């Protein structure tokens, strides 16, 4: 495999052969540069052949960081986009700490661009200054007369490729504070014509995902897992599996969580697994059904909340003339990324191992591998490969599938690489779902239709408690990911009370594209709509009233109002043709502001057709505008597809769904068109991978409601809404 | 058992038991990994190949049933239509994670082969079996229309 040899070689081996300039940050976090032997976190590597490589510390699941971080370097260094390549960083939490997470390397929370915007530009600017200084010395001219244009140092009638100055530059001191380009001169940042660097290989089948790895002599392992969460292996019989050609053996995982079935190839492993008979000990297993889980949540909503999240309890409902009340339910959801989970572990010559993985939370699997395989951290290597989607699923606080792979590898003689493969059914039934949540909201309006009280109760299973993130996200018992988007709403709502109750663990839960906002935005934005209607007000005007009063242009409220107005204007708000209905919603998440108008034809009983979604986003400086548009389109599709028809349900602890036919993905004909408009901004870049998901479902719900049907229980198709 | 397949214009001998899905022969035996495993039950389209020119879900096609057919995978795709589709895919940056896209391209080529100027409805109908969890559908539609334009030029 050429992939991993080149990756392993890129920092160590290359030095002896040719000069290299590496720029990044040192252990103290300060800008650093040097040759291949330099001890630093590289962000850029420039070879003597002039090849520039961006070292991407975030993994690529489709959201575009490989293109985005490369754009930042190319901008500062004076390159065209076709003059830069990229490589994923090896796992080293000390070196690649994602600043938003502390000493921890990982991708998530739409942080890639926010985290790296200044780091990667500064590194690019430093490399530029060093190369120019080296050229000025070589040519005996003033550095101020030189520039880098299209990957060549030019000035004074001379021009030479970057590679000519790499050796000299590598021996120089790194500039203390390199000058960044003036935003007015940016050629690439903000340029909608910049293309993704990975389009061609993904359109011609050459892109290599972890699933595509075939190491010499590898075994494929699939795991027979208990039908109910928490079941344990009591014994198994593999007699029938022995007749499957290619079957190697079956063995109980040391934690008894399943039986690993090894075979020479994927199909044989799957066939053999079907043939293995496992006896399960279900005494500790989950045995509730979805209806029970829902009843527990609803009971919690009707009791005193365990936590008063906002101090002003209770909401002053006695001031209200009219009360609008609604209870909401949001079911468990699976992420169902297109590439089923998988990863491969192989032994290295020095007694260590390499994990090949579309690895999102690098540090956690790194530590888990070291622990399970009894290896020092530096003997565990991670080869980060392309990931076929994630939506949060690859980032588990328990490193669930990497742990399975490590256990399955540990109980072999470790001479053959082990590739762990999940089937779609394994993936769908594997837990780590968006937890089920309920909201009960009462909004009090005065005689003039103004909000005077807002009582908002939330109940569901905490995502963050018991994870390494508890310390930063849970305060005074409140898991803020359960109430984000409500408790911190930018709307200036008087008399607001927010209560939270955690419900009992039903399955392992996990962040799912936009985390708590997946449900909070729906409750907030459909409630705003119901309140507006009860007050006989236009829903857009009504919302703007609660966002008014700052007028500095940069406040949460002003930015939220601006996207609302832009989306409304572009959608022709209020001017829908006969037979059409519109719904609007706006939400802030991950530092970005997104408003959406959904226009439908038909209604809940005759069949709803989603004709058009108009989206306006303010995500600060738009580094790659076309990537941002694509993320808005994708996030909208993800939100709407699940709201339309998806849920994970349990019957006596067994997951009812198993594959796409019963967890039907959004299909190409489901949404007529999506238009995305980006608000120009000079603010620091904020998230784009998630923020378009939260407003999408409530905007659809509000359109359906405008056509006469209120839907507050998801998914819509199971709760009174026909889709055409 | 040894079977002979006509794949991407060459004859390949593979060792596979009857009943093995063509998908796994292509991926695990022949190591052509552009054809993807997404669901195994013909409901996502990630595994789409051409069998005698027809887009076919290789995950539910038994290998012994296609020994007489011409099989084309994304690696062997060529010709004017394929070039136009792949050019359009790059021009419009259709892909996100990319995992479904080999299948999308195989289906898009199938569509344009039989219908040079597909309407939006034609596209939505023909491509309905190709799921994209990243929801790149808008760009898939635009990509097919752009490819159709390139072919007409
Ligand atoms: S893998 Fe064949 S259709 Fe999904
Ligand atoms: S691009 Fe990710 S599934 Fe289609």
PDB file of C-alpha atoms in Angstrom, chain A residues 171-345:
ATOM      1  CA  UNK A 171      17.996  27.187   8.228  1.00  0.00           C
ATOM      2  CA  UNK A 172      16.511  30.579   9.103  1.00  0.00           C
ATOM      3  CA  UNK A 173      14.784  31.773  12.221  1.00  0.00           C
ATOM      4  CA  UNK A 174      11.038  31.883  11.998  1.00  0.00           C
ATOM      5  CA  UNK A 175       9.708  35.459  11.817  1.00  0.00           C
ATOM      6  CA  UNK A 176       8.215  36.601  15.110  1.00  0.00           C
ATOM      7  CA  UNK A 177       5.012  37.957  13.650  1.00  0.00           C
ATOM      8  CA  UNK A 178       4.694  37.412   9.910  1.00  0.00           C
ATOM      9  CA  UNK A 179       2.493  39.883   8.069  1.00  0.00           C
ATOM     10  CA  UNK A 180      -0.815  38.436   6.977  1.00  0.00           C
ATOM     11  CA  UNK A 181      -2.254  39.488   3.621  1.00  0.00           C
ATOM     12  CA  UNK A 182      -4.656  42.385   3.668  1.00  0.00           C
ATOM     13  CA  UNK A 183      -8.169  40.917   3.266  1.00  0.00           C
ATOM     14  CA  UNK A 184      -8.729  43.423   0.444  1.00  0.00           C
ATOM     15  CA  UNK A 185      -6.089  41.554  -1.589  1.00  0.00           C
ATOM     16  CA  UNK A 186      -7.374  38.027  -0.967  1.00  0.00           C
ATOM     17  CA  UNK A 187      -7.512  36.012  -4.170  1.00  0.00           C
ATOM     18  CA  UNK A 188      -8.659  32.655  -2.789  1.00  0.00           C
ATOM     19  CA  UNK A 189     -10.342  33.255   0.570  1.00  0.00           C
ATOM     20  CA  UNK A 190     -13.911  34.170  -0.242  1.00  0.00           C
ATOM     21  CA  UNK A 191     -13.566  33.152  -3.899  1.00  0.00           C
ATOM     22  CA  UNK A 192     -16.566  31.120  -4.988  1.00  0.00           C
ATOM     23  CA  UNK A 193     -14.601  29.703  -7.935  1.00  0.00           C
ATOM     24  CA  UNK A 194     -12.170  27.812  -5.712  1.00  0.00           C
ATOM     25  CA  UNK A 195     -12.924  24.123  -6.179  1.00  0.00           C
ATOM     26  CA  UNK A 196     -12.626  21.242  -3.732  1.00  0.00           C
ATOM     27  CA  UNK A 197      -9.297  19.439  -3.913  1.00  0.00           C
ATOM     28  CA  UNK A 198     -10.942  16.027  -3.648  1.00  0.00           C
ATOM     29  CA  UNK A 199     -13.638  16.222  -6.322  1.00  0.00           C
ATOM     30  CA  UNK A 200     -11.855  14.347  -9.089  1.00  0.00           C
ATOM     31  CA  UNK A 201     -10.791  11.333  -7.005  1.00  0.00           C
ATOM     32  CA  UNK A 202     -14.260  11.039  -5.504  1.00  0.00           C
ATOM     33  CA  UNK A 203     -15.938  11.153  -8.900  1.00  0.00           C
ATOM     34  CA  UNK A 204     -13.716   8.508 -10.505  1.00  0.00           C
ATOM     35  CA  UNK A 205     -13.522   5.901  -7.746  1.00  0.00           C
ATOM     36  CA  UNK A 206      -9.886   6.549  -6.856  1.00  0.00           C
ATOM     37  CA  UNK A 207     -10.550   8.017  -3.391  1.00  0.00           C
ATOM     38  CA  UNK A 208      -9.572   5.521  -0.697  1.00  0.00           C
ATOM     39  CA  UNK A 209     -11.781   5.191   2.339  1.00  0.00           C
ATOM     40  CA  UNK A 210     -10.908   2.970   5.290  1.00  0.00           C
ATOM     41  CA  UNK A 211     -13.351   0.401   3.897  1.00  0.00           C
ATOM     42  CA  UNK A 212     -11.191   0.194   0.776  1.00  0.00           C
ATOM     43  CA  UNK A 213      -8.048  -0.917   2.549  1.00  0.00           C
ATOM     44  CA  UNK A 214      -6.746  -4.362   1.655  1.00  0.00           C
ATOM     45  CA  UNK A 215      -3.541  -5.026   3.551  1.00  0.00           C
ATOM     46  CA  UNK A 216      -1.550  -8.092   2.543  1.00  0.00           C
ATOM     47  CA  UNK A 217      -2.673 -11.150   4.479  1.00  0.00           C
ATOM     48  CA  UNK A 218      -5.470  -9.306   6.290  1.00  0.00           C
ATOM     49  CA  UNK A 219      -8.407 -11.048   7.950  1.00  0.00           C
ATOM     50  CA  UNK A 220     -11.870  -9.553   7.992  1.00  0.00           C
ATOM     51  CA  UNK A 221     -13.680  -9.655  11.316  1.00  0.00           C
ATOM     52  CA  UNK A 222     -17.386  -9.104  11.810  1.00  0.00           C
ATOM     53  CA  UNK A 223     -18.965  -9.232  15.231  1.00  0.00           C
ATOM     54  CA  UNK A 224     -22.089 -11.065  16.291  1.00  0.00           C
ATOM     55  CA  UNK A 225     -23.650  -8.617  18.740  1.00  0.00           C
ATOM     56  CA  UNK A 226     -26.520  -9.141  21.181  1.00  0.00           C
ATOM     57  CA  UNK A 227     -29.988  -8.370  19.842  1.00  0.00           C
ATOM     58  CA  UNK A 228     -30.611  -6.133  22.878  1.00  0.00           C
ATOM     59  CA  UNK A 229     -28.210  -3.509  24.196  1.00  0.00           C
ATOM     60  CA  UNK A 230     -26.220  -4.807  27.138  1.00  0.00           C
ATOM     61  CA  UNK A 231     -26.571  -8.516  26.364  1.00  0.00           C
ATOM     62  CA  UNK A 232     -23.471 -10.653  26.978  1.00  0.00           C
ATOM     63  CA  UNK A 233     -22.115 -13.771  25.311  1.00  0.00           C
ATOM     64  CA  UNK A 234     -22.909 -16.915  27.299  1.00  0.00           C
ATOM     65  CA  UNK A 235     -21.543 -19.304  24.691  1.00  0.00           C
ATOM     66  CA  UNK A 236     -21.567 -20.033  20.972  1.00  0.00           C
ATOM     67  CA  UNK A 237     -21.512 -22.832  18.455  1.00  0.00           C
ATOM     68  CA  UNK A 238     -19.629 -22.280  15.189  1.00  0.00           C
ATOM     69  CA  UNK A 239     -20.097 -25.757  13.724  1.00  0.00           C
ATOM     70  CA  UNK A 240     -22.183 -24.479  10.815  1.00  0.00           C
ATOM     71  CA  UNK A 241     -19.767 -21.617  10.145  1.00  0.00           C
ATOM     72  CA  UNK A 242     -16.985 -24.095   9.469  1.00  0.00           C
ATOM     73  CA  UNK A 243     -18.561 -25.051   6.178  1.00  0.00           C
ATOM     74  CA  UNK A 244     -18.353 -21.433   4.938  1.00  0.00           C
ATOM     75  CA  UNK A 245     -15.388 -21.223   2.601  1.00  0.00           C
ATOM     76  CA  UNK A 246     -12.913 -18.671   3.911  1.00  0.00           C
ATOM     77  CA  UNK A 247     -14.042 -18.925   7.552  1.00  0.00           C
ATOM     78  CA  UNK A 248     -11.050 -18.810   9.918  1.00  0.00           C
ATOM     79  CA  UNK A 249     -12.427 -18.943  13.414  1.00  0.00           C
ATOM     80  CA  UNK A 250     -14.827 -17.410  15.911  1.00  0.00           C
ATOM     81  CA  UNK A 251     -13.941 -16.164  19.379  1.00  0.00           C
ATOM     82  CA  UNK A 252     -15.712 -14.398  22.219  1.00  0.00           C
ATOM     83  CA  UNK A 253     -14.482 -10.842  22.720  1.00  0.00           C
ATOM     84  CA  UNK A 254     -12.745 -10.443  26.099  1.00  0.00           C
ATOM     85  CA  UNK A 255     -15.503  -8.088  27.294  1.00  0.00           C
ATOM     86  CA  UNK A 256     -18.177 -10.599  26.238  1.00  0.00           C
ATOM     87  CA  UNK A 257     -19.903  -7.931  24.186  1.00  0.00           C
ATOM     88  CA  UNK A 258     -19.921 -10.140  21.126  1.00  0.00           C
ATOM     89  CA  UNK A 259     -18.402 -12.970  19.155  1.00  0.00           C
ATOM     90  CA  UNK A 260     -15.749 -12.034  16.619  1.00  0.00           C
ATOM     91  CA  UNK A 261     -15.976 -14.036  13.418  1.00  0.00           C
ATOM     92  CA  UNK A 262     -12.814 -13.990  11.309  1.00  0.00           C
ATOM     93  CA  UNK A 263     -12.630 -14.889   7.644  1.00  0.00           C
ATOM     94  CA  UNK A 264     -10.476 -14.421   4.585  1.00  0.00           C
ATOM     95  CA  UNK A 265     -12.835 -11.856   3.071  1.00  0.00           C
ATOM     96  CA  UNK A 266     -15.860  -9.738   3.903  1.00  0.00           C
ATOM     97  CA  UNK A 267     -18.531 -11.902   2.357  1.00  0.00           C
ATOM     98  CA  UNK A 268     -17.218 -15.072   4.011  1.00  0.00           C
ATOM     99  CA  UNK A 269     -17.112 -13.267   7.357  1.00  0.00           C
ATOM    100  CA  UNK A 270     -20.726 -12.138   6.969  1.00  0.00           C
ATOM    101  CA  UNK A 271     -21.865 -15.601   5.880  1.00  0.00           C
ATOM    102  CA  UNK A 272     -20.022 -17.250   8.722  1.00  0.00           C
ATOM    103  CA  UNK A 273     -21.449 -14.856  11.264  1.00  0.00           C
ATOM    104  CA  UNK A 274     -24.963 -15.741  10.128  1.00  0.00           C
ATOM    105  CA  UNK A 275     -24.062 -19.372  10.711  1.00  0.00           C
ATOM    106  CA  UNK A 276     -22.668 -18.926  14.232  1.00  0.00           C
ATOM    107  CA  UNK A 277     -25.198 -19.592  16.957  1.00  0.00           C
ATOM    108  CA  UNK A 278     -24.679 -17.450  20.021  1.00  0.00           C
ATOM    109  CA  UNK A 279     -26.316 -17.929  23.394  1.00  0.00           C
ATOM    110  CA  UNK A 280     -26.848 -14.599  25.088  1.00  0.00           C
ATOM    111  CA  UNK A 281     -27.108 -13.643  28.704  1.00  0.00           C
ATOM    112  CA  UNK A 282     -29.807 -10.975  28.604  1.00  0.00           C
ATOM    113  CA  UNK A 283     -30.175 -10.489  32.348  1.00  0.00           C
ATOM    114  CA  UNK A 284     -28.602  -7.018  32.237  1.00  0.00           C
ATOM    115  CA  UNK A 285     -29.919  -6.048  28.811  1.00  0.00           C
ATOM    116  CA  UNK A 286     -32.191  -3.157  27.921  1.00  0.00           C
ATOM    117  CA  UNK A 287     -35.721  -4.440  27.643  1.00  0.00           C
ATOM    118  CA  UNK A 288     -37.839  -1.324  27.344  1.00  0.00           C
ATOM    119  CA  UNK A 289     -39.839  -0.374  24.271  1.00  0.00           C
ATOM    120  CA  UNK A 290     -39.998   3.043  22.648  1.00  0.00           C
ATOM    121  CA  UNK A 291     -43.445   3.649  24.057  1.00  0.00           C
ATOM    122  CA  UNK A 292     -42.085   3.191  27.583  1.00  0.00           C
ATOM    123  CA  UNK A 293     -39.187   5.519  26.894  1.00  0.00           C
ATOM    124  CA  UNK A 294     -41.576   8.117  25.536  1.00  0.00           C
ATOM    125  CA  UNK A 295     -43.889   7.730  28.518  1.00  0.00           C
ATOM    126  CA  UNK A 296     -40.937   8.276  30.875  1.00  0.00           C
ATOM    127  CA  UNK A 297     -40.006  11.446  29.044  1.00  0.00           C
ATOM    128  CA  UNK A 298     -43.568  12.743  29.071  1.00  0.00           C
ATOM    129  CA  UNK A 299     -43.902  11.993  32.779  1.00  0.00           C
ATOM    130  CA  UNK A 300     -40.719  13.992  33.399  1.00  0.00           C
ATOM    131  CA  UNK A 301     -42.162  16.923  31.431  1.00  0.00           C
ATOM    132  CA  UNK A 302     -45.218  16.944  33.623  1.00  0.00           C
ATOM    133  CA  UNK A 303     -43.277  16.796  36.905  1.00  0.00           C
ATOM    134  CA  UNK A 304     -41.146  19.507  38.512  1.00  0.00           C
ATOM    135  CA  UNK A 305     -37.927  19.756  36.476  1.00  0.00           C
ATOM    136  CA  UNK A 306     -34.785  18.417  38.123  1.00  0.00           C
ATOM    137  CA  UNK A 307     -32.873  21.546  37.136  1.00  0.00           C
ATOM    138  CA  UNK A 308     -34.006  25.108  36.795  1.00  0.00           C
ATOM    139  CA  UNK A 309     -31.669  26.206  34.037  1.00  0.00           C
ATOM    140  CA  UNK A 310     -32.689  29.832  34.024  1.00  0.00           C
ATOM    141  CA  UNK A 311     -33.072  31.390  37.441  1.00  0.00           C
ATOM    142  CA  UNK A 312     -36.368  33.187  36.947  1.00  0.00           C
ATOM    143  CA  UNK A 313     -38.637  30.283  37.861  1.00  0.00           C
ATOM    144  CA  UNK A 314     -41.508  30.027  37.558  1.00  0.00           C
ATOM    145  CA  UNK A 315     -42.388  31.845  34.376  1.00  0.00           C
ATOM    146  CA  UNK A 316     -44.857  34.665  35.254  1.00  0.00           C
ATOM    147  CA  UNK A 317     -47.773  32.980  33.505  1.00  0.00           C
ATOM    148  CA  UNK A 318     -50.255  34.946  35.656  1.00  0.00           C
ATOM    149  CA  UNK A 319     -49.518  38.007  33.504  1.00  0.00           C
ATOM    150  CA  UNK A 320     -50.787  36.240  30.387  1.00  0.00           C
ATOM    151  CA  UNK A 321     -54.135  36.813  28.711  1.00  0.00           C
ATOM    152  CA  UNK A 322     -53.677  33.862  26.430  1.00  0.00           C
ATOM    153  CA  UNK A 323     -51.510  30.759  26.733  1.00  0.00           C
ATOM    154  CA  UNK A 324     -50.232  28.744  23.798  1.00  0.00           C
ATOM    155  CA  UNK A 325     -49.128  25.284  24.806  1.00  0.00           C
ATOM    156  CA  UNK A 326     -47.489  22.429  22.947  1.00  0.00           C
ATOM    157  CA  UNK A 327     -45.757  19.159  23.801  1.00  0.00           C
ATOM    158  CA  UNK A 328     -43.096  17.839  21.446  1.00  0.00           C
ATOM    159  CA  UNK A 329     -41.460  14.467  21.009  1.00  0.00           C
ATOM    160  CA  UNK A 330     -38.261  13.690  19.146  1.00  0.00           C
ATOM    161  CA  UNK A 331     -37.375  10.019  18.694  1.00  0.00           C
ATOM    162  CA  UNK A 332     -34.023   8.259  18.684  1.00  0.00           C
ATOM    163  CA  UNK A 333     -32.148   8.785  15.431  1.00  0.00           C
ATOM    164  CA  UNK A 334     -29.272   6.931  13.811  1.00  0.00           C
ATOM    165  CA  UNK A 335     -26.541   8.777  11.934  1.00  0.00           C
ATOM    166  CA  UNK A 336     -26.380   6.214   9.127  1.00  0.00           C
ATOM    167  CA  UNK A 337     -23.365   7.632   7.348  1.00  0.00           C
ATOM    168  CA  UNK A 338     -22.932   6.130   3.915  1.00  0.00           C
ATOM    169  CA  UNK A 339     -19.770   4.201   4.739  1.00  0.00           C
ATOM    170  CA  UNK A 340     -20.591   1.598   7.385  1.00  0.00           C
ATOM    171  CA  UNK A 341     -18.180   1.750  10.329  1.00  0.00           C
ATOM    172  CA  UNK A 342     -14.916  -0.100   9.898  1.00  0.00           C
ATOM    173  CA  UNK A 343     -11.223   0.127  10.668  1.00  0.00           C
ATOM    174  CA  UNK A 344      -8.091  -1.987  10.332  1.00  0.00           C
ATOM    175  CA  UNK A 345      -5.314  -2.736  12.804  1.00  0.00           C
TER     176      UNK A 345
END
